[in-house]
CSV table of C-alpha atoms and ligand atoms in Angstrom, one decimal:
chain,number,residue,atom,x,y,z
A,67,UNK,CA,37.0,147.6,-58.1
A,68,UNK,CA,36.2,145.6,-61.2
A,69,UNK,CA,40.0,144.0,-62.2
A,70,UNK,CA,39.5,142.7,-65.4
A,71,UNK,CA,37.9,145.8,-66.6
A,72,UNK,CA,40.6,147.9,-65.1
A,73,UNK,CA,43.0,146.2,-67.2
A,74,UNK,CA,41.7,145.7,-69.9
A,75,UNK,CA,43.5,145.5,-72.9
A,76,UNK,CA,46.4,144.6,-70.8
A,77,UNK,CA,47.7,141.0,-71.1
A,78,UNK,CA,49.2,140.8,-67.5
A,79,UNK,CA,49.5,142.6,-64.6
A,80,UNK,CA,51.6,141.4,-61.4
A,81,UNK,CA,51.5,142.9,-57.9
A,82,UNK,CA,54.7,141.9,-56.1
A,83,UNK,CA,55.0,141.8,-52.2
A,84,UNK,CA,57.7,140.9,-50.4
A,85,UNK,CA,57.6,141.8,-47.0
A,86,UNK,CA,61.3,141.0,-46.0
A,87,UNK,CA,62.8,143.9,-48.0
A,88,UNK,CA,59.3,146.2,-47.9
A,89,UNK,CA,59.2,145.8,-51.8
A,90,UNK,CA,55.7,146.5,-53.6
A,91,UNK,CA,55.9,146.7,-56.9
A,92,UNK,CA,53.4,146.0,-60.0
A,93,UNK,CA,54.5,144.8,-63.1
A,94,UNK,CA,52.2,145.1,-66.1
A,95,UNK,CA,52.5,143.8,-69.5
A,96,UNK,CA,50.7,145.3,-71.4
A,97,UNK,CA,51.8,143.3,-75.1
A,98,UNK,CA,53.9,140.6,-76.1
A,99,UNK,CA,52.5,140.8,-79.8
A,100,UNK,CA,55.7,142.1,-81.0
A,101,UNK,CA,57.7,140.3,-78.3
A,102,UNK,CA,58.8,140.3,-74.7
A,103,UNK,CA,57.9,143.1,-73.3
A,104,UNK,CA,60.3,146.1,-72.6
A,105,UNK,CA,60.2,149.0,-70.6
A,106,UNK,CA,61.4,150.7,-67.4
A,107,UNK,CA,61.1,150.7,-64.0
A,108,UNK,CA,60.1,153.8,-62.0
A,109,UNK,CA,60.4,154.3,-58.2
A,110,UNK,CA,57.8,156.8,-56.9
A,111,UNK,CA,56.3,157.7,-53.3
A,112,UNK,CA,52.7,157.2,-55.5
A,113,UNK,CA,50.0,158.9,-53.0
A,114,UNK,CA,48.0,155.3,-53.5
A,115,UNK,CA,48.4,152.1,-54.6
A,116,UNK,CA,45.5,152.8,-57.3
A,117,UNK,CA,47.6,155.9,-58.6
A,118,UNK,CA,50.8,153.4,-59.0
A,119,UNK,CA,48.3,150.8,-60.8
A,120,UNK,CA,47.4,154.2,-63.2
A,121,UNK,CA,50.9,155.1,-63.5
A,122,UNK,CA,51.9,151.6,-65.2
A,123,UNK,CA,49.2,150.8,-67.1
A,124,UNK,CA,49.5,154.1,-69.2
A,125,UNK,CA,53.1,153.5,-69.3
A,126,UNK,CA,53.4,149.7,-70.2
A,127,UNK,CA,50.5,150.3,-73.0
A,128,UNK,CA,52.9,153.2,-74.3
A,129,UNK,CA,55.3,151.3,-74.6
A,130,UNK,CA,53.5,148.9,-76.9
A,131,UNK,CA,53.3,151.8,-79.3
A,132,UNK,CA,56.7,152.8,-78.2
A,133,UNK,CA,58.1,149.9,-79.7
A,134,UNK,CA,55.7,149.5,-82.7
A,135,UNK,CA,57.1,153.0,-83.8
A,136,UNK,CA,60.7,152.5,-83.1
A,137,UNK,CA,60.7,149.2,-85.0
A,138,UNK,CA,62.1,146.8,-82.2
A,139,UNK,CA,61.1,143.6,-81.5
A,140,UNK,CA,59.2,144.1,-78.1
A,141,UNK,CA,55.9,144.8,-76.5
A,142,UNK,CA,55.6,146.9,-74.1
A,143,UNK,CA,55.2,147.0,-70.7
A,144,UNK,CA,56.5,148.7,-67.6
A,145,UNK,CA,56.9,148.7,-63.9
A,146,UNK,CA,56.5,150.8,-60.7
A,147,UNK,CA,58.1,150.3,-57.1
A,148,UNK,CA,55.6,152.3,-54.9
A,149,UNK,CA,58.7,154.2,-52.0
A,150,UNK,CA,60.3,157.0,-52.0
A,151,UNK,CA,63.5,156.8,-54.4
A,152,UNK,CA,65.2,159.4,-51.7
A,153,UNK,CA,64.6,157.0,-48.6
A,154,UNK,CA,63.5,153.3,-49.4
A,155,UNK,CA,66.1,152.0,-51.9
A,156,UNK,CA,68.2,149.0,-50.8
A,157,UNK,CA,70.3,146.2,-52.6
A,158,UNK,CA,68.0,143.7,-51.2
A,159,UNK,CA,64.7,145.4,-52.4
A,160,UNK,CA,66.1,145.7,-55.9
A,161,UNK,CA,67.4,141.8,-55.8
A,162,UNK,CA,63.3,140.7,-54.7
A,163,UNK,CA,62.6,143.3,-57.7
A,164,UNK,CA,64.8,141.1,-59.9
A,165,UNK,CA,63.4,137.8,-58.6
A,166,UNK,CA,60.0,138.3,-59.4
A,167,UNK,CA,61.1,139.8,-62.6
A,168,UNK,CA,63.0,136.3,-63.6
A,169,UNK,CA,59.5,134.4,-62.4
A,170,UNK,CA,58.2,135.9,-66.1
A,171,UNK,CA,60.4,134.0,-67.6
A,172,UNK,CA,61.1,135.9,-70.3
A,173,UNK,CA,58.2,138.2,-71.0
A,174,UNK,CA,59.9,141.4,-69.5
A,175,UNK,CA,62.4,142.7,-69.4
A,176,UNK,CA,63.3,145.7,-67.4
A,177,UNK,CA,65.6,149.0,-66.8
A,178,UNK,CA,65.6,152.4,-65.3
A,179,UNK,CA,62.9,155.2,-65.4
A,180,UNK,CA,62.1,158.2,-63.1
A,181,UNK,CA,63.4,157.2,-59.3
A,182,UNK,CA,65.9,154.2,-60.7
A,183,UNK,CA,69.4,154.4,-62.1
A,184,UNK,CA,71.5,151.7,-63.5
A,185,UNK,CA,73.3,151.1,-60.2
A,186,UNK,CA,70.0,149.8,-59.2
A,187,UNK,CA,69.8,147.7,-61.7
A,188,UNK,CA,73.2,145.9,-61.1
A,189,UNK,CA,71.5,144.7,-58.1
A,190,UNK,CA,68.4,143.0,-59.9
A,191,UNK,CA,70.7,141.8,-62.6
A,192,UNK,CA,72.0,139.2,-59.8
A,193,UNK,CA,68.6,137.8,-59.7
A,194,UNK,CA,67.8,137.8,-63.5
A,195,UNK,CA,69.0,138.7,-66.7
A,196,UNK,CA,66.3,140.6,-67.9
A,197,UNK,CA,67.7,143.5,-67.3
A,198,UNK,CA,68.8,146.3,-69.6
A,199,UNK,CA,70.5,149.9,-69.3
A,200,UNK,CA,73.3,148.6,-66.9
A,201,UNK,CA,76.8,150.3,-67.2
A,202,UNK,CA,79.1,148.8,-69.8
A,203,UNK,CA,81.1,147.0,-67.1
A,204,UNK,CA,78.2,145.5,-66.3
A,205,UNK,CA,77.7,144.2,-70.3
A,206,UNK,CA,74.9,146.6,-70.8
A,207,UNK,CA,74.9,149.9,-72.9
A,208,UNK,CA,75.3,152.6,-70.1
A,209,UNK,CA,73.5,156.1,-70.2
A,210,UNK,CA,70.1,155.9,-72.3
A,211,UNK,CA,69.6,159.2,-71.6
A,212,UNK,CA,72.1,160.5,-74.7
A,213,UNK,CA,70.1,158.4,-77.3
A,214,UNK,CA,66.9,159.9,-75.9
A,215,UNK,CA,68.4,163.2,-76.0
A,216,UNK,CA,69.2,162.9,-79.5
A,217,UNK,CA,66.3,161.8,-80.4
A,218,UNK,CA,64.5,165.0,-78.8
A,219,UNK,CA,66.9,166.8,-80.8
A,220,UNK,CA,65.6,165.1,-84.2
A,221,UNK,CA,62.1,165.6,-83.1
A,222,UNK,CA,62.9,169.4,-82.8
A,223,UNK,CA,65.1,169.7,-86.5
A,224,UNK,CA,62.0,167.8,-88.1
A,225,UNK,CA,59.2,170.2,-86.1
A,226,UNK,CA,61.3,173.2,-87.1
A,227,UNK,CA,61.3,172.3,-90.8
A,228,UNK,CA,57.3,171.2,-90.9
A,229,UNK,CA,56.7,174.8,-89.1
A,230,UNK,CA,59.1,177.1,-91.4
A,231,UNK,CA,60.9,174.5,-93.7
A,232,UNK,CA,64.2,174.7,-92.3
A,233,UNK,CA,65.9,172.1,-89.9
A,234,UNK,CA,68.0,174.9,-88.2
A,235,UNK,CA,68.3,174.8,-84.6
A,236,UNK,CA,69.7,178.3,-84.1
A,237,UNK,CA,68.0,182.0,-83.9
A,238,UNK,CA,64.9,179.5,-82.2
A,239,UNK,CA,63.7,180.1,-78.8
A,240,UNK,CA,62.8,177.2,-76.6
A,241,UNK,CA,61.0,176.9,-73.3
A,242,UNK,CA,62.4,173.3,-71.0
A,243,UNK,CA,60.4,171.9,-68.4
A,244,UNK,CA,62.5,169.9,-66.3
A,245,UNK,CA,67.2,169.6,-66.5
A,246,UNK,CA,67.2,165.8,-65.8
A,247,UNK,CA,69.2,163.6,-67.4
A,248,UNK,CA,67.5,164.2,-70.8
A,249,UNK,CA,66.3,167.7,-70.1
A,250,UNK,CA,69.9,169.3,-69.7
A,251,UNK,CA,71.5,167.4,-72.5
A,252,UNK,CA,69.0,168.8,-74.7
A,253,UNK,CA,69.6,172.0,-73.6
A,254,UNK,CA,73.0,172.3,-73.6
A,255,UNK,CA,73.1,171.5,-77.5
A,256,UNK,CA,70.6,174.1,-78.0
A,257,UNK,CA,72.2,176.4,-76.5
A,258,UNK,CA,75.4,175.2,-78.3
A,259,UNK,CA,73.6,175.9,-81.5
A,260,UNK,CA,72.2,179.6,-80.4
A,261,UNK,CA,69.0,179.2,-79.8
A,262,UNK,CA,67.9,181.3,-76.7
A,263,UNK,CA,66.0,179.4,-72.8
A,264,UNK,CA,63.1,179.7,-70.9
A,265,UNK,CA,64.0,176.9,-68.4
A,266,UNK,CA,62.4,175.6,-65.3
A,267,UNK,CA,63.2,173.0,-62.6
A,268,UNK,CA,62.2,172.0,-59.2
A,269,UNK,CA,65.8,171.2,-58.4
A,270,UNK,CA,68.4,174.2,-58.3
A,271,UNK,CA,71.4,172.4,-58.9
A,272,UNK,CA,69.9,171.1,-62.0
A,273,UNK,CA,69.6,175.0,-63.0
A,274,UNK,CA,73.0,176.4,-61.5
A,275,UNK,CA,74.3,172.8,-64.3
A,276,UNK,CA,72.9,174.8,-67.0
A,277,UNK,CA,73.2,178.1,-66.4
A,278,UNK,CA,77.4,177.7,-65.4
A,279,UNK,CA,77.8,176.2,-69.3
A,280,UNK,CA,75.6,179.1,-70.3
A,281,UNK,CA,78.0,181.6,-69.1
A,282,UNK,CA,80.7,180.3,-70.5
A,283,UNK,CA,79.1,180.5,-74.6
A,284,UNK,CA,77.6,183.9,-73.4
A,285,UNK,CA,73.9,182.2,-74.1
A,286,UNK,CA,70.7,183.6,-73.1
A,287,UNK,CA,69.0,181.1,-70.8
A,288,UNK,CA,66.2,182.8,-68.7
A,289,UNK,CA,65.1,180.8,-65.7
A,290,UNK,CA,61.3,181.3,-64.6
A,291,UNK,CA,59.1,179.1,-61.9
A,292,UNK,CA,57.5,175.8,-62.5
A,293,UNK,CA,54.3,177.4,-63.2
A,294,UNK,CA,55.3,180.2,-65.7
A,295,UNK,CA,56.9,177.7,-68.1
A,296,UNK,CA,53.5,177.1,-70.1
A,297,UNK,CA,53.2,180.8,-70.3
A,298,UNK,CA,56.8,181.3,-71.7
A,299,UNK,CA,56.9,183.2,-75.1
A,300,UNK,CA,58.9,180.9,-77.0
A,301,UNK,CA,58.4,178.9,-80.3
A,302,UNK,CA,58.6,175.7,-79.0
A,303,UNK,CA,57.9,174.4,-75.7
A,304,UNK,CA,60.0,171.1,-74.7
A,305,UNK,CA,58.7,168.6,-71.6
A,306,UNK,CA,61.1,166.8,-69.8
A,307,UNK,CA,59.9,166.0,-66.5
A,308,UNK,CA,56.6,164.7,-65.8
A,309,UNK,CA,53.5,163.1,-67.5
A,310,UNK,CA,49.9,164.7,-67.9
A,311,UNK,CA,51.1,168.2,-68.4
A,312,UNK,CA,49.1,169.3,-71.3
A,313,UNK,CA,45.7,169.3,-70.0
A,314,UNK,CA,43.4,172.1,-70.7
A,315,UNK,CA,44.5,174.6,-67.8
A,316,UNK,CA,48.1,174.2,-69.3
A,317,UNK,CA,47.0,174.4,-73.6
A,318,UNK,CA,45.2,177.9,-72.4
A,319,UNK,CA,48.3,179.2,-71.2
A,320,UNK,CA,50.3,177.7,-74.1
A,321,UNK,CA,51.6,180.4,-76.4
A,322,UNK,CA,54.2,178.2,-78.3
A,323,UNK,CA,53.9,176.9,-82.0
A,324,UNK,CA,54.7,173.5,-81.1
A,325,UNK,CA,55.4,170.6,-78.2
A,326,UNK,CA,58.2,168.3,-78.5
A,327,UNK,CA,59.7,166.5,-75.5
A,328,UNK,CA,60.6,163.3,-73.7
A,329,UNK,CA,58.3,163.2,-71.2
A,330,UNK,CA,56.1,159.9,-71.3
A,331,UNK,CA,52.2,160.7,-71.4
A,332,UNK,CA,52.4,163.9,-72.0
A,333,UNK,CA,48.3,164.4,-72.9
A,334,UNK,CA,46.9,163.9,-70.0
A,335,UNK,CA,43.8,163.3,-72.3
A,336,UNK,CA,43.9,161.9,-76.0
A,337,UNK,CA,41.5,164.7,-76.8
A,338,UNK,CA,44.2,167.2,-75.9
A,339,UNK,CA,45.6,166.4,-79.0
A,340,UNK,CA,42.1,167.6,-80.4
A,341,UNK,CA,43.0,170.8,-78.6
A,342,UNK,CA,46.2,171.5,-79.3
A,343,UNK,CA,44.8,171.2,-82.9
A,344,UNK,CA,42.6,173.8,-82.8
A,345,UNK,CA,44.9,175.9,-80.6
A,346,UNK,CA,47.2,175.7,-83.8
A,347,UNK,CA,50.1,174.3,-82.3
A,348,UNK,CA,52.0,171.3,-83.6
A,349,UNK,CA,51.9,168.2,-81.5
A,350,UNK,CA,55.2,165.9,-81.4
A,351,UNK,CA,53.5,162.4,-80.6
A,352,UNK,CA,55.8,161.9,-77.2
A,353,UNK,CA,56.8,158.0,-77.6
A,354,UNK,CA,57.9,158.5,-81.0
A,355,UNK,CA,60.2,161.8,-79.9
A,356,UNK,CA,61.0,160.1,-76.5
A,357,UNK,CA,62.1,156.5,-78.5
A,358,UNK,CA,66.4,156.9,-78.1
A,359,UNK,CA,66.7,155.3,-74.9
A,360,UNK,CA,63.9,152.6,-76.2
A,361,UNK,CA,66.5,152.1,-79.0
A,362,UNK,CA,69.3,151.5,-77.2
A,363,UNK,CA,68.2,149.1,-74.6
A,364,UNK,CA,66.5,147.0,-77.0
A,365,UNK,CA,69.8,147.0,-79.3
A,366,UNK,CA,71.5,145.2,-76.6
A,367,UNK,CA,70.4,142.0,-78.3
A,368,UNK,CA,72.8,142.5,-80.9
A,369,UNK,CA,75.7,143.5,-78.2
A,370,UNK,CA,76.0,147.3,-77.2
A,371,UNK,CA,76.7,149.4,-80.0
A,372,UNK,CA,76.6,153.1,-79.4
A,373,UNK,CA,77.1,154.3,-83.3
A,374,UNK,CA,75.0,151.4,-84.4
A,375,UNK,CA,71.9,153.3,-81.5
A,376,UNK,CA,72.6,156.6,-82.6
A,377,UNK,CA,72.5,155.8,-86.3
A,378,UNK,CA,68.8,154.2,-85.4
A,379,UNK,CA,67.4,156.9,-83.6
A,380,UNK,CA,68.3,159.1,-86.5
A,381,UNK,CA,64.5,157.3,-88.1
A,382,UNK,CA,62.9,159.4,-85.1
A,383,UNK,CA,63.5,162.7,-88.0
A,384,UNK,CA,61.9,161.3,-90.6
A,385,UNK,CA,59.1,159.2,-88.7
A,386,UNK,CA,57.3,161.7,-87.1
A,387,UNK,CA,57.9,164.2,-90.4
A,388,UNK,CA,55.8,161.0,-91.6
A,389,UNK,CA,53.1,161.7,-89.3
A,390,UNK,CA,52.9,165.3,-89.4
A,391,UNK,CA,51.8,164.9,-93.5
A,392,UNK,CA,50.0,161.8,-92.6
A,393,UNK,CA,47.8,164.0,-89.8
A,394,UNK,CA,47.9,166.6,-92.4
A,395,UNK,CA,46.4,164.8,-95.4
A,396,UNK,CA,43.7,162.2,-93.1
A,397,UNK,CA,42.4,165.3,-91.1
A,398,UNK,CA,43.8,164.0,-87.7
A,399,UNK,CA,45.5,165.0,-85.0
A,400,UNK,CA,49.2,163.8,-84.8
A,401,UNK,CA,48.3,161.7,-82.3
A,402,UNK,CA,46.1,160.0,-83.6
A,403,UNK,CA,48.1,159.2,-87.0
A,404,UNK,CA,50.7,158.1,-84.5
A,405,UNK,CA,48.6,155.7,-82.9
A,406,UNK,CA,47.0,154.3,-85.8
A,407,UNK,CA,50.2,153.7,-88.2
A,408,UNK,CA,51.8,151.9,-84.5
A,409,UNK,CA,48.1,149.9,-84.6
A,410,UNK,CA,48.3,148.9,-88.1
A,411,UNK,CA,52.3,147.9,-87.9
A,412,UNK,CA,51.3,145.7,-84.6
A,413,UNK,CA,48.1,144.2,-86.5
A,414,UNK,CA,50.5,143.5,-89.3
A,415,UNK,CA,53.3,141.7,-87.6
A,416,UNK,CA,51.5,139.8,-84.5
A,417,UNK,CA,49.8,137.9,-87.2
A,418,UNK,CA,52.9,135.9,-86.8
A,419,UNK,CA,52.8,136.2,-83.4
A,420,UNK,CA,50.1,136.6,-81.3
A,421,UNK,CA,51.5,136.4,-78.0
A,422,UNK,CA,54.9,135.7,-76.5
A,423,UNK,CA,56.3,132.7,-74.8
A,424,UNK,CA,59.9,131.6,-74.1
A,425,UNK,CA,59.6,128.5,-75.5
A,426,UNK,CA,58.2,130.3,-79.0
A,427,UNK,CA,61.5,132.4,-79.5
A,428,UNK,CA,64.0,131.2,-77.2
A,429,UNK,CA,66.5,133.9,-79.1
A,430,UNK,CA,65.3,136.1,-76.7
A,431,UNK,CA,68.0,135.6,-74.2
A,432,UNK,CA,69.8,139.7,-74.3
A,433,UNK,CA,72.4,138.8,-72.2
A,434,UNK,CA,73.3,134.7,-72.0
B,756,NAI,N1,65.9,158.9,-69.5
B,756,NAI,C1,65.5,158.4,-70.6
B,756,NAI,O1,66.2,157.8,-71.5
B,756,NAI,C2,64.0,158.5,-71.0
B,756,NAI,C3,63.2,159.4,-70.3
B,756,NAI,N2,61.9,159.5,-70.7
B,756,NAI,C4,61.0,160.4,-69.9
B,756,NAI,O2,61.5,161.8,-70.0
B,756,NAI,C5,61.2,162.4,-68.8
B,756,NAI,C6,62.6,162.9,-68.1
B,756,NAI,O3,63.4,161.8,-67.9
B,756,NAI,P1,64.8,161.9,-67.2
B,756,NAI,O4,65.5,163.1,-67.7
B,756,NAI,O5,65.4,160.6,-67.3
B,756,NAI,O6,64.3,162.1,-65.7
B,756,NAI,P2,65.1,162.8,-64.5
B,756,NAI,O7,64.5,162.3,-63.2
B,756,NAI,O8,66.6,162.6,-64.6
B,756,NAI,O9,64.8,164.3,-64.7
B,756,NAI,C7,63.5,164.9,-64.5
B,756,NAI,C8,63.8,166.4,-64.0
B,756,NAI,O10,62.5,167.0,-63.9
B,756,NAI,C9,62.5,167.8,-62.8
B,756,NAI,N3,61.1,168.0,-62.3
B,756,NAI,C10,60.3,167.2,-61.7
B,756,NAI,N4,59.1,167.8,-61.4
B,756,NAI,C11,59.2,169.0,-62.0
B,756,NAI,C12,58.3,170.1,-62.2
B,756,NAI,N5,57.1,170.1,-61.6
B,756,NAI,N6,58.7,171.2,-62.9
B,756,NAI,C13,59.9,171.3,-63.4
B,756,NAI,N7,60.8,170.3,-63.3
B,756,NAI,C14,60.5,169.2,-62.6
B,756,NAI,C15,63.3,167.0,-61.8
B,756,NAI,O11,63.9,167.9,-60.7
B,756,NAI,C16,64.5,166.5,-62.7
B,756,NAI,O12,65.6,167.4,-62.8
B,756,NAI,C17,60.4,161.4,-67.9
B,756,NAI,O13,59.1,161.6,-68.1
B,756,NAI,C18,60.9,160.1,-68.5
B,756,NAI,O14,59.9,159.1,-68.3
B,756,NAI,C19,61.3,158.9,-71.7
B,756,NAI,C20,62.1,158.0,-72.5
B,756,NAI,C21,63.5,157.7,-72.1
B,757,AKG,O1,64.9,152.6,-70.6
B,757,AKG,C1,64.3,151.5,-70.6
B,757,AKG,O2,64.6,150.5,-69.9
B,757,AKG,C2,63.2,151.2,-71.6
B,757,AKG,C3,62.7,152.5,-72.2
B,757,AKG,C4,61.6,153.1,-71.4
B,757,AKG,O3,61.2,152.6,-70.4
B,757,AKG,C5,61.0,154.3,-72.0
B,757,AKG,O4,61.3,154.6,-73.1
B,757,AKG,O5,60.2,154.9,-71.3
């Protein structure tokens, strides 16, 4: 394999192997032209190590955008611990984790994702302090998931007037793909509002979570397998569980006005976009939908603040009701006006900075 092509456009990219605890993990940074990168840290049982080296670079080099769009002073970058999150997790694997993290010096910083939870975390943080997302008692902000299911709950108000100019929630149908941590929240205030379910989940409990507060409002949740979800007759279908799941065997089925949801990568192409276009159906650029949990970590600079985080991800509304007019009046897709007003703002700014180093901005110390 050619490396340097492979990651190109990345800045860095580190493999970490420590053999005592069975840790491999790769970090990659993808850009510090904002600042120290920032993003989280899945645990998967990846089927190769080349599908792990996939996995983070798409994510790490969303999260450059990620952070362009949310207005926070990081780049982006990610990481992935190849092991099964079920069977492989140990204090001691998360403290190498955190060792090789605190080798960056500075130029990431780290938190939970898919596979990780903040417990984890409290481990690494031993190690280093470029951690984020760690309980309160811990001094970090606690659950990122509420901010990011808030935002999803922006993303839907704004879609919901560009599609019939009205912000309202209720008298909606909605079709959920996945009643995870962000998945359910979002759910339960839809259903809170009146809007009627398709739902679907690989994990029952996650349902039986749902569908115990649904009987007790009297709401209409309908629960249908993992492959009927695309075909679900709603207005607007919502992804929050796994990347790459609008692809063209998924758009056909797709009888929906619009997608907005928090899964990462959700295109498994960019020129799905192009298809979703044509299809008619509204495209909610994922990283600027999926940004709450982005906000909060990143507002642990200024000491955790939950109103001050929840008052921020409010911009997510009006942001990407931005780049539905801006698509609109340049002829693109959303995704691409996403990507090019998060190109522009990084061109912009890194002309002040074209790459981070500790020594440049030592205020980057979130927790001292
Ligand atoms: N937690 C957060 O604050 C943020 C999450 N995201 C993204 O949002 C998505 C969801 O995140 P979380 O809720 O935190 O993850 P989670 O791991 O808590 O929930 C994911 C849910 O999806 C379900 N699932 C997995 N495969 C499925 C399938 N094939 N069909 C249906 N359901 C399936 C799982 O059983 C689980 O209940 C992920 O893509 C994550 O990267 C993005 C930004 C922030
Ligand atoms: O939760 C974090 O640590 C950073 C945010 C992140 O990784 C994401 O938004 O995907």
């Amino acid at each position: 394999m050619n490396m340097f092509s492979k990651i190109s456009g990345h800045e860095q990219v580190v493999f970490c192997n420590d053999e005592s605890t069975g840790l491999k993990a790769i970090i990659a940074i993808h850009s510090t032209r904002l600042g120290p990168a920032l993003g989280g840290c899945r645990m998967l049982p990846y089927a190769s190590e080349e599908e792990a080296l996939e996995d983070v670079l798409r994510l790490s080099k969303g999260m450059t955008y990620k952070c362009a769009a949310a207005d926070v002073d990081f780049g982006g970058g990610k990481a992935v611990i190849i092991g099964d999150p079920r069977k492989d997790k140990t204090p001691e694997l998360f403290r190498a984790f955190g060792q090789f993290v605190e080798s960056l010096n500075g130029r990431f910083y780290t938190g939970t994702d898919m596979g990780t939870s903040p417990e984890d975390f409290v481990h690494a943080l031993r190690e280093t302090n470029c951690i984020v997302g760690v309980d309160e008692v811990y001094g970090g902000s606690g659950d990122s998931s509420i901010p990011t299911a808030q935002g999803v709950i922006y993303g839907l108000q704004a879609t919901n007037r560009a599609l019939t100019g009205s912000d309202d929630l209720a008298g909606k149908s909605y079709s959920i793909q996945g009643l995870g941590k962000v998945g359910l929240k979002v759910a339960e205030r839809l259903i809170e509002e009146g809007a009627d379910l398709y739902v679907t989940d690989i994990n029952q409990q996650a349902i039986d979570k749902l569908l115990t507060k649904a009987k007790t409002i009297g709401a209409g949740v309908k629960v249908v397998n993992k492959e009927e979800i695309y075909q679900a007759n709603a207005d607007i279908f919502i992804p929050c569980a796994m990347g790459g799941i609008i692809n063209s065997e998924t758009i056909e089925q797709l009888r929906v006005k619009a997608v907005v949801g928090s899964a990462n990568n959700q295109l498994l192409e960019v020129n799905h976009g192009q298809s979703l276009k044509e299809k008619g159906i509204l495209y909610a650029p994922d990283y600027i939908v999926n940004a709450g949990g982005l906000i909060q970590v990143a507002d642990e600079l200024y000491t955790p603040n939950k109103e001050r985080v929840l008052q921020k991800t409010k911009a997510i509304y009006n942001s990407l009701l931005n780049i539905y007019e801006d698509a609109e009046s340049k002829g693109l897709t959303t995704i691409e006006a996403a990507n090019q007003f998060c190109e522009n703002r990084i061109e912009a700014r890194s002309r002040r900075n074209s790459f981070f180093s500790h020594m440049k901005r030592p205020k980057w110390a979130v927790r001292t």
